[in-house]
Tab-separated table of C-alpha atoms and ligand atoms in Angstrom:
chain	number	residue	atom	x	y	z
A	1	MET	CA	149.970	105.648	92.674
A	2	LEU	CA	146.766	105.918	94.958
A	3	HIS	CA	145.902	102.759	96.805
A	4	LEU	CA	142.587	104.031	98.122
A	5	ILE	CA	139.689	102.840	96.021
A	6	ALA	CA	138.330	105.598	93.561
A	7	ALA	CA	134.883	105.898	95.464
A	8	HIS	CA	136.606	106.687	98.756
A	9	GLN	CA	139.106	109.189	97.420
A	10	GLY	CA	138.257	112.857	98.325
A	11	ARG	CA	135.994	111.907	101.286
A	12	PRO	CA	135.946	114.555	103.992
A	13	SER	CA	138.180	113.640	106.966
A	14	ASP	CA	135.923	115.135	109.570
A	15	ASP	CA	132.198	115.435	110.193
A	16	PRO	CA	131.482	118.956	109.247
A	17	ILE	CA	129.752	119.527	112.642
A	18	PHE	CA	132.717	118.269	114.676
A	19	ALA	CA	134.918	120.445	112.470
A	20	LEU	CA	132.898	123.612	113.237
A	21	ASN	CA	132.898	122.776	116.926
A	22	ARG	CA	136.660	122.420	116.972
A	23	GLU	CA	137.028	125.832	115.293
A	24	ALA	CA	134.725	127.331	117.847
A	25	THR	CA	136.501	125.796	120.708
A	26	GLN	CA	139.985	126.879	119.399
A	27	ARG	CA	138.857	130.423	119.022
A	28	ARG	CA	137.400	130.455	122.597
A	29	GLU	CA	140.610	129.059	124.010
A	30	LYS	CA	142.504	132.020	122.461
A	31	GLY	CA	140.258	134.348	124.582
A	32	GLU	CA	137.554	135.360	122.085
A	33	SER	CA	133.882	135.476	123.252
A	34	ILE	CA	132.210	132.687	121.232
A	35	VAL	CA	128.626	131.537	121.042
A	36	ASN	CA	128.924	127.868	119.919
A	37	ALA	CA	125.487	126.551	118.711
A	38	THR	CA	126.934	123.682	116.870
A	39	VAL	CA	127.326	120.943	119.618
A	40	GLY	CA	124.572	118.218	119.645
A	41	SER	CA	125.125	117.489	123.284
A	42	LEU	CA	123.338	119.112	126.202
A	43	LEU	CA	125.560	121.643	127.907
A	44	ASP	CA	124.672	123.536	131.062
A	45	ASP	CA	124.644	127.437	131.219
A	46	ASP	CA	128.484	127.292	132.087
A	47	GLY	CA	129.308	125.202	129.047
A	48	ARG	CA	129.875	121.905	130.816
A	49	LEU	CA	128.429	118.676	129.707
A	50	ALA	CA	124.969	118.202	131.483
A	51	VAL	CA	125.230	114.659	132.892
A	52	LEU	CA	122.410	112.968	134.771
A	53	PRO	CA	124.130	112.238	138.274
A	54	THR	CA	122.189	108.996	138.588
A	55	ALA	CA	123.302	107.660	135.266
A	56	ALA	CA	126.932	108.675	136.024
A	57	ARG	CA	126.824	106.816	139.374
A	58	VAL	CA	125.358	103.655	137.949
A	59	VAL	CA	127.932	103.662	135.154
A	60	ARG	CA	130.699	103.795	137.735
A	61	GLU	CA	128.983	100.989	139.701
A	62	VAL	CA	129.229	98.561	136.893
A	63	PRO	CA	131.647	95.683	138.018
A	64	ARG	CA	134.982	95.091	136.404
A	65	ASP	CA	134.139	91.851	134.830
A	66	GLU	CA	130.986	93.431	133.093
A	67	TRP	CA	133.422	95.946	131.290
A	68	ALA	CA	135.956	93.267	130.460
A	69	ALA	CA	133.752	90.588	129.048
A	70	TYR	CA	132.300	90.290	125.595
A	71	ALA	CA	128.558	90.897	125.281
A	72	PRO	CA	126.427	88.441	123.206
A	73	ILE	CA	126.441	89.636	119.591
A	74	ALA	CA	122.792	90.739	119.812
A	75	GLY	CA	123.174	92.255	123.157
A	76	THR	CA	122.319	90.836	126.682
A	77	PRO	CA	118.799	89.523	126.751
A	78	ALA	CA	117.992	91.648	129.804
A	79	PHE	CA	119.135	94.835	127.914
A	80	LEU	CA	117.040	93.894	124.958
A	81	ARG	CA	113.912	93.286	127.125
A	82	ALA	CA	114.459	96.484	129.017
A	83	VAL	CA	114.667	98.559	125.820
A	84	MET	CA	111.530	96.911	124.346
A	85	ASP	CA	109.637	97.300	127.674
A	86	ASP	CA	110.748	100.915	127.994
A	87	LEU	CA	109.875	101.921	124.448
A	88	LEU	CA	106.899	99.802	123.797
A	89	GLY	CA	105.408	98.715	127.103
A	90	SER	CA	102.534	101.114	126.804
A	91	GLU	CA	101.452	99.544	123.472
A	92	PRO	CA	100.871	95.796	123.916
A	93	ALA	CA	100.322	95.177	120.302
A	94	LEU	CA	103.787	96.578	119.385
A	95	ARG	CA	105.528	94.997	122.384
A	96	ALA	CA	104.164	91.538	121.628
A	97	SER	CA	105.590	91.587	118.104
A	98	ALA	CA	108.956	93.216	119.059
A	99	ILE	CA	112.482	91.920	118.662
A	100	ALA	CA	115.616	94.014	119.230
A	101	SER	CA	119.398	93.976	118.715
A	102	ALA	CA	121.881	96.059	120.533
A	103	THR	CA	123.812	98.745	118.436
A	104	PRO	CA	126.527	101.250	119.361
A	105	GLY	CA	124.046	104.221	119.669
A	106	GLY	CA	121.064	104.941	117.417
A	107	SER	CA	123.743	105.389	114.648
A	108	GLY	CA	124.300	101.652	114.632
A	109	ALA	CA	120.529	100.975	114.470
A	110	LEU	CA	120.254	103.301	111.444
A	111	ARG	CA	123.147	101.501	109.702
A	112	HIS	CA	121.400	98.185	110.271
A	113	ALA	CA	118.057	99.498	109.012
A	114	MET	CA	119.656	100.760	105.743
A	115	SER	CA	121.660	97.690	105.010
A	116	ASN	CA	119.021	95.191	105.792
A	117	PHE	CA	115.808	96.875	104.452
A	118	LEU	CA	117.147	98.430	101.155
A	119	GLU	CA	119.008	96.696	98.380
A	120	PRO	CA	122.594	98.092	97.558
A	121	GLY	CA	122.236	101.189	95.417
A	122	GLN	CA	118.786	102.030	96.659
A	123	ALA	CA	117.835	105.157	98.627
A	124	VAL	CA	116.316	105.775	102.144
A	125	LEU	CA	113.565	108.375	102.007
A	126	THR	CA	113.602	111.203	104.652
A	127	THR	CA	112.618	114.798	105.214
A	128	ASN	CA	114.616	117.417	103.263
A	129	PHE	CA	115.959	118.702	106.506
A	130	PHE	CA	117.835	115.842	108.168
A	131	TRP	CA	120.817	114.986	110.328
A	132	GLY	CA	123.765	114.988	108.015
A	133	PRO	CA	125.178	111.677	109.174
A	134	TYR	CA	122.184	109.847	107.479
A	135	LYS	CA	124.049	110.507	104.154
A	136	THR	CA	127.421	109.253	105.622
A	137	ILE	CA	125.750	106.129	106.975
A	138	ALA	CA	123.970	105.531	103.626
A	139	ASP	CA	127.293	106.114	101.692
A	140	GLU	CA	129.080	103.616	103.877
A	141	SER	CA	126.526	100.986	103.104
A	142	ASP	CA	126.388	101.784	99.318
A	143	ARG	CA	122.971	103.163	99.765
A	144	LYS	CA	121.641	106.732	99.011
A	145	VAL	CA	119.364	109.349	100.520
A	146	THR	CA	116.386	110.820	98.880
A	147	THR	CA	114.114	113.534	100.436
A	148	PHE	CA	110.709	114.918	100.379
A	149	SER	CA	109.820	118.534	101.327
A	150	MET	CA	109.115	118.429	105.012
A	151	PHE	CA	106.823	121.425	105.602
A	152	ASP	CA	103.680	122.680	103.799
A	153	GLY	CA	102.634	126.277	103.533
A	154	GLN	CA	101.158	126.205	107.002
A	155	GLY	CA	104.357	124.917	108.674
A	156	ALA	CA	102.859	121.328	109.093
A	157	LEU	CA	104.345	118.065	107.867
A	158	ASP	CA	103.775	118.077	103.984
A	159	VAL	CA	102.007	114.643	103.912
A	160	GLU	CA	101.141	115.176	100.169
A	161	ALA	CA	104.763	115.612	99.266
A	162	LEU	CA	105.618	112.518	101.285
A	163	ASP	CA	102.923	110.605	99.483
A	164	ARG	CA	104.380	111.705	96.031
A	165	ALA	CA	107.855	110.630	97.186
A	166	LEU	CA	106.522	107.273	98.396
A	167	ARG	CA	104.840	106.635	94.996
A	168	GLU	CA	108.094	107.450	93.236
A	169	GLN	CA	110.122	105.132	95.519
A	170	VAL	CA	107.655	102.410	94.870
A	171	ARG	CA	108.002	102.916	91.129
A	172	ALA	CA	111.746	103.369	91.060
A	173	GLN	CA	112.873	100.746	93.580
A	174	GLY	CA	110.081	98.426	94.291
A	175	ARG	CA	110.686	98.866	98.042
A	176	VAL	CA	110.793	101.761	100.436
A	177	LEU	CA	112.553	102.613	103.656
A	178	LEU	CA	111.113	105.736	105.088
A	179	LEU	CA	113.141	107.370	107.917
A	180	LEU	CA	111.474	109.858	110.161
A	181	ASN	CA	113.139	111.465	113.148
A	182	ASP	CA	110.447	112.307	115.739
A	183	PRO	CA	109.699	113.551	118.258
A	184	CYS	CA	112.019	116.633	118.596
A	185	HIS	CA	113.360	116.391	115.025
A	186	ASN	CA	117.035	117.142	114.403
A	187	PRO	CA	117.639	119.792	112.951
A	188	THR	CA	114.198	121.572	113.058
A	189	GLY	CA	112.845	120.858	116.606
A	190	TYR	CA	109.537	119.829	115.101
A	191	SER	CA	107.387	117.062	116.661
A	192	MET	CA	104.578	115.552	114.637
A	193	GLN	CA	101.075	115.653	116.030
A	194	ALA	CA	98.911	112.547	116.254
A	195	SER	CA	96.764	113.546	113.185
A	196	GLU	CA	99.991	113.768	111.174
A	197	TRP	CA	101.214	110.304	112.408
A	198	ARG	CA	97.744	109.018	111.380
A	199	ALA	CA	98.045	110.552	107.869
A	200	VAL	CA	101.605	109.198	107.337
A	201	VAL	CA	100.536	105.690	108.563
A	202	ALA	CA	97.545	105.853	106.107
A	203	ARG	CA	99.896	106.585	103.204
A	204	ILE	CA	102.374	103.960	104.184
A	205	LEU	CA	99.654	101.261	104.393
A	206	ALA	CA	98.307	102.314	100.981
A	207	HIS	CA	101.815	101.782	99.286
A	208	ALA	CA	102.619	98.789	101.459
A	209	GLU	CA	99.873	96.805	99.628
A	210	GLN	CA	102.100	96.907	96.549
A	211	VAL	CA	105.740	96.613	97.738
A	212	PRO	CA	107.538	96.108	100.905
A	213	VAL	CA	107.539	99.522	102.752
A	214	THR	CA	109.290	99.902	106.073
A	215	LEU	CA	109.193	102.886	108.469
A	216	VAL	CA	112.067	103.509	110.776
A	217	VAL	CA	111.507	105.861	113.545
A	218	ASP	CA	114.647	107.553	114.715
A	219	CYS	CA	113.699	108.393	118.286
A	220	ALA	CA	117.067	109.663	119.584
A	221	TYR	CA	115.474	112.720	121.266
A	222	PHE	CA	112.398	110.924	122.509
A	223	ALA	CA	113.018	111.596	126.209
A	224	TYR	CA	113.099	115.416	125.514
A	225	ASN	CA	109.552	115.677	124.171
A	226	ALA	CA	107.376	118.268	126.032
A	227	GLY	CA	104.386	115.803	126.266
A	228	ASN	CA	104.076	112.067	126.624
A	229	PRO	CA	106.854	110.752	124.486
A	230	ARG	CA	105.060	107.435	123.872
A	231	ALA	CA	101.715	108.926	122.787
A	232	PHE	CA	102.599	108.590	119.149
A	233	LEU	CA	103.133	104.884	119.339
A	234	LYS	CA	99.387	103.954	119.150
A	235	GLU	CA	99.155	105.592	115.830
A	236	LEU	CA	101.722	103.147	114.508
A	237	THR	CA	99.874	99.908	115.611
A	238	PRO	CA	98.050	99.470	112.249
A	239	LEU	CA	101.395	99.034	110.615
A	240	VAL	CA	102.188	95.697	112.375
A	241	GLY	CA	101.751	92.782	109.965
A	242	ARG	CA	101.127	95.205	106.978
A	243	ALA	CA	104.312	97.154	106.755
A	244	GLY	CA	107.764	97.132	108.285
A	245	LEU	CA	108.207	98.988	111.490
A	246	LEU	CA	111.628	99.699	113.113
A	247	PHE	CA	112.880	102.139	115.909
A	248	ALA	CA	116.369	103.415	116.240
A	249	TRP	CA	116.660	103.682	120.006
A	250	SER	CA	119.568	105.432	121.653
A	251	ALA	CA	120.712	105.870	125.242
A	252	SER	CA	123.062	108.731	124.175
A	253	LYS	CA	120.749	111.693	124.854
A	254	THR	CA	118.240	109.998	127.101
A	255	PHE	CA	120.888	109.103	129.608
A	256	THR	CA	123.342	111.852	128.704
A	257	HIS	CA	126.037	109.206	128.046
A	258	TYR	CA	126.872	109.829	124.357
A	259	GLY	CA	130.314	108.168	124.554
A	260	LEU	CA	128.947	104.868	126.235
A	261	ARG	CA	127.784	103.968	122.720
A	262	VAL	CA	124.560	102.071	123.751
A	263	GLY	CA	121.484	101.846	121.502
A	264	ALA	CA	119.283	99.277	119.828
A	265	VAL	CA	117.325	98.556	116.731
A	266	VAL	CA	113.801	97.435	117.536
A	267	ALA	CA	111.594	95.751	114.998
A	268	CYS	CA	107.883	94.942	115.251
A	269	ILE	CA	106.991	91.980	113.121
A	270	ALA	CA	103.802	90.016	113.263
A	271	ASP	CA	104.826	86.858	111.542
A	272	PRO	CA	106.925	84.615	113.886
A	273	SER	CA	109.144	83.109	111.085
A	274	GLU	CA	109.792	86.578	109.654
A	275	ARG	CA	110.741	87.743	113.154
A	276	THR	CA	113.183	84.985	113.529
A	277	MET	CA	114.786	85.579	110.126
A	278	THR	CA	115.064	89.378	110.778
A	279	GLU	CA	116.580	88.724	114.249
A	280	ALA	CA	119.257	86.540	112.634
A	281	ALA	CA	119.908	89.040	109.840
A	282	LEU	CA	120.465	91.890	112.308
A	283	SER	CA	122.794	89.710	114.526
A	284	TYR	CA	124.628	88.764	111.272
A	285	SER	CA	125.135	92.533	110.484
A	286	SER	CA	126.455	93.161	113.884
A	287	ARG	CA	129.042	90.346	113.662
A	288	GLY	CA	130.168	91.654	110.349
A	289	THR	CA	130.617	95.349	111.431
A	290	TRP	CA	131.285	96.028	115.157
A	291	SER	CA	130.884	92.427	116.456
A	292	ASN	CA	129.304	93.128	119.800
A	293	CYS	CA	128.495	96.212	121.908
A	294	ASN	CA	130.154	97.375	125.054
A	295	ARG	CA	128.886	94.984	127.828
A	296	GLY	CA	129.376	97.407	130.673
A	297	GLY	CA	127.385	99.982	129.014
A	298	LEU	CA	124.585	97.533	128.284
A	299	ALA	CA	124.607	96.598	132.048
A	300	ALA	CA	124.403	100.264	133.215
A	301	ILE	CA	121.552	101.152	130.963
A	302	THR	CA	119.688	97.934	131.712
A	303	ARG	CA	119.858	98.945	135.547
A	304	LEU	CA	118.740	102.422	134.791
A	305	LEU	CA	115.761	101.233	132.767
A	306	THR	CA	114.648	98.463	135.046
A	307	ASP	CA	115.302	99.699	138.593
A	308	PRO	CA	112.176	101.746	139.412
A	309	GLU	CA	113.975	103.936	141.823
A	310	LEU	CA	116.969	104.716	139.453
A	311	ALA	CA	114.486	105.235	136.629
A	312	ALA	CA	112.509	107.771	138.667
A	313	ALA	CA	115.669	109.528	139.762
A	314	CYS	CA	116.807	109.837	136.090
A	315	GLU	CA	113.424	111.143	135.071
A	316	ALA	CA	113.432	113.788	137.792
A	317	GLU	CA	116.996	114.912	136.873
A	318	ARG	CA	116.049	114.892	133.138
A	319	ALA	CA	112.984	117.021	133.964
A	320	GLY	CA	115.502	119.635	135.259
A	321	PHE	CA	117.410	119.473	131.957
A	322	ARG	CA	114.117	119.949	129.975
A	323	ALA	CA	113.418	123.036	132.027
A	324	MET	CA	116.866	124.357	131.341
A	325	LEU	CA	116.260	123.910	127.624
A	326	GLN	CA	112.761	125.366	127.944
A	327	ALA	CA	114.232	128.551	129.421
A	328	ARG	CA	116.486	128.949	126.394
A	329	VAL	CA	113.493	128.482	124.128
A	330	SER	CA	111.523	131.182	126.155
A	331	ALA	CA	114.566	133.577	125.657
A	332	TRP	CA	114.474	132.722	121.945
A	333	ASN	CA	110.760	133.457	121.822
A	334	VAL	CA	111.307	136.811	123.459
A	335	ALA	CA	114.304	137.823	121.136
A	336	ALA	CA	113.325	136.257	117.775
A	337	PRO	CA	109.799	137.472	116.773
A	338	GLY	CA	109.855	140.555	114.661
A	339	ARG	CA	113.374	139.965	113.468
A	340	GLY	CA	112.448	138.527	110.086
A	341	LEU	CA	113.482	134.978	111.008
A	342	ARG	CA	111.550	132.053	109.678
A	343	TYR	CA	111.511	128.996	111.846
A	344	PRO	CA	109.247	126.059	112.559
A	345	ARG	CA	107.194	125.519	115.790
A	346	TYR	CA	109.528	124.287	118.461
A	347	ASP	CA	108.231	121.426	120.462
A	348	GLY	CA	111.150	120.561	122.589
A	349	GLY	CA	114.489	118.866	121.946
A	350	PHE	CA	117.940	119.994	121.278
A	351	PHE	CA	117.582	122.157	118.225
A	352	VAL	CA	115.703	124.819	116.293
A	353	THR	CA	116.313	125.698	112.691
A	354	VAL	CA	116.219	129.001	110.959
A	355	PHE	CA	115.350	128.822	107.229
A	356	HIS	CA	117.751	130.703	105.040
A	357	ASP	CA	118.143	130.776	101.270
A	358	ASP	CA	121.842	131.108	101.420
A	359	ALA	CA	122.628	129.227	104.683
A	360	PHE	CA	126.351	128.601	104.034
A	361	SER	CA	127.274	132.269	103.310
A	362	LYS	CA	125.182	133.266	106.330
A	363	ALA	CA	126.954	130.755	108.539
A	364	LEU	CA	130.329	132.045	107.366
A	365	ALA	CA	129.240	135.689	108.031
A	366	MET	CA	128.098	134.732	111.616
A	367	LYS	CA	131.446	133.162	112.352
A	368	GLN	CA	132.974	136.684	111.915
A	369	ASP	CA	130.683	137.678	114.902
A	370	GLY	CA	131.931	134.764	116.894
A	371	VAL	CA	128.600	132.987	116.510
A	372	PHE	CA	128.646	129.359	115.280
A	373	VAL	CA	125.699	127.591	113.840
A	374	VAL	CA	125.533	124.578	111.398
A	375	PRO	CA	124.467	125.359	107.783
A	376	GLN	CA	122.821	122.982	105.419
A	377	SER	CA	120.846	123.456	102.231
A	378	GLY	CA	118.152	126.061	102.963
A	379	ALA	CA	118.571	126.165	106.717
A	380	LEU	CA	120.857	126.947	109.756
A	381	ARG	CA	120.739	124.538	112.647
A	382	VAL	CA	120.894	126.149	115.979
A	383	ALA	CA	121.741	123.896	118.883
A	384	LEU	CA	119.859	125.566	121.846
A	385	CYS	CA	121.143	122.526	123.782
A	386	SER	CA	124.630	123.988	123.825
A	387	VAL	CA	123.842	127.718	124.285
A	388	ALA	CA	123.514	129.447	127.690
A	389	GLU	CA	120.147	131.361	128.209
A	390	ARG	CA	122.197	134.649	128.496
A	391	ASP	CA	123.610	134.161	125.070
A	392	VAL	CA	120.456	133.626	123.113
A	393	GLY	CA	119.891	137.339	122.529
A	394	ARG	CA	123.396	137.591	120.908
A	395	LEU	CA	122.559	134.442	118.815
A	396	VAL	CA	119.359	135.871	117.538
A	397	ALA	CA	120.957	139.293	116.764
A	398	SER	CA	123.613	137.561	114.654
A	399	LEU	CA	121.039	135.379	112.960
A	400	SER	CA	118.943	138.283	112.007
A	401	GLY	CA	121.886	140.742	111.279
B	1	LIG	C1	118.811	112.646	114.652
B	1	LIG	C2	119.757	111.715	115.333
B	1	LIG	N1	119.675	110.565	115.242
B	1	LIG	C3	120.477	109.638	115.774
B	1	LIG	C4	121.605	110.121	116.438
B	1	LIG	C5	122.456	109.008	116.992
B	1	LIG	O1	123.231	109.277	118.094
B	1	LIG	P1	123.873	108.000	118.740
B	1	LIG	O2	124.456	107.143	117.736
B	1	LIG	O3	124.908	108.668	119.782
B	1	LIG	O4	122.838	107.224	119.537
B	1	LIG	C6	121.753	111.428	116.680
B	1	LIG	C7	122.940	111.979	117.372
B	1	LIG	O5	123.266	113.114	117.346
B	1	LIG	C8	120.874	112.273	116.000
B	1	LIG	O6	120.943	113.648	116.140
């Protein structure tokens, strides 16, 4: 007799990306020459985790009692203030209406967004290329994922497809949660331009006159944007008071401390009573899932965000990492053109994507060459964040072979 409930029988035991990474690592340990472009963490050209030295030092300096004690359910007030100031400080209209709740990474923020802004059984709307765990997070909360076609014929965001999907969500569910991962979209590497954000906001506002429409911006790769990472925020200000606006903020990539599990859900809400109600609902969700976050981690990230010297040191070190990524992209741009590969404009971040009609067979064939990428429907995700510059040529050769 099976004791597991029917809906959970047959679930995969491992995240497919972690499983591919494990296979690549095992083959490398046996002495094979492997290019592992599956890992979503930034590695240096020697394959070691790239860690901001200042962040590592500050984590070590957190006192014993900070690690040992519980944090408040919503996170320490200093942490919440630091995140909201960091993210929204340049946009007073957003900052003034903001509340936040600590979450274990951006993943926790996405979990709270789905379970508080969709009814059970409803679907979150996102781009057709998306980070696979969105589906897992939705499944776990008895929600679903539905998508719109991300790119138009010119390789820009397909705003018309988004609008059609919004209309359908309004009709089918009477509420919408739109999830956009920007800047440095995972898996495509795409960052929306200001005009694209303006068009998206206009469509949201039109539909938000009829039903509750909430935008959640997954800004996990925010700090790796080539330009000003906060520039897009001013395009979002018209949403406040007219549509829901959430951010899934994460310290994982920004401070290269993925395992620290520090993040936050930030909500911009004009009406004070709705703000208080939302704050309470988010805390309640935390209490009912992970209870509270890692207090030591919150303390370290608070210091890194608020001490001007530490923040500047992190930014300088991060600029070095951005340059390392850029060198890999330049190698890509030398090797890839003329090889018949189709890929979107790369604007920074950890990944590029190559469009492929039979991505799963292609990824399997590439494994025979010792080159590991992550397949999804219609595309192969290439994690340039984990490939040494010297291996980019071999990676491109295998992709185009
Ligand atoms: C697109 C995207 N969103 C969110 C996350 C969340 O990461 P974390 O929970 O470590 O903050 C990741 C991590 O890989 C990601 O790629």
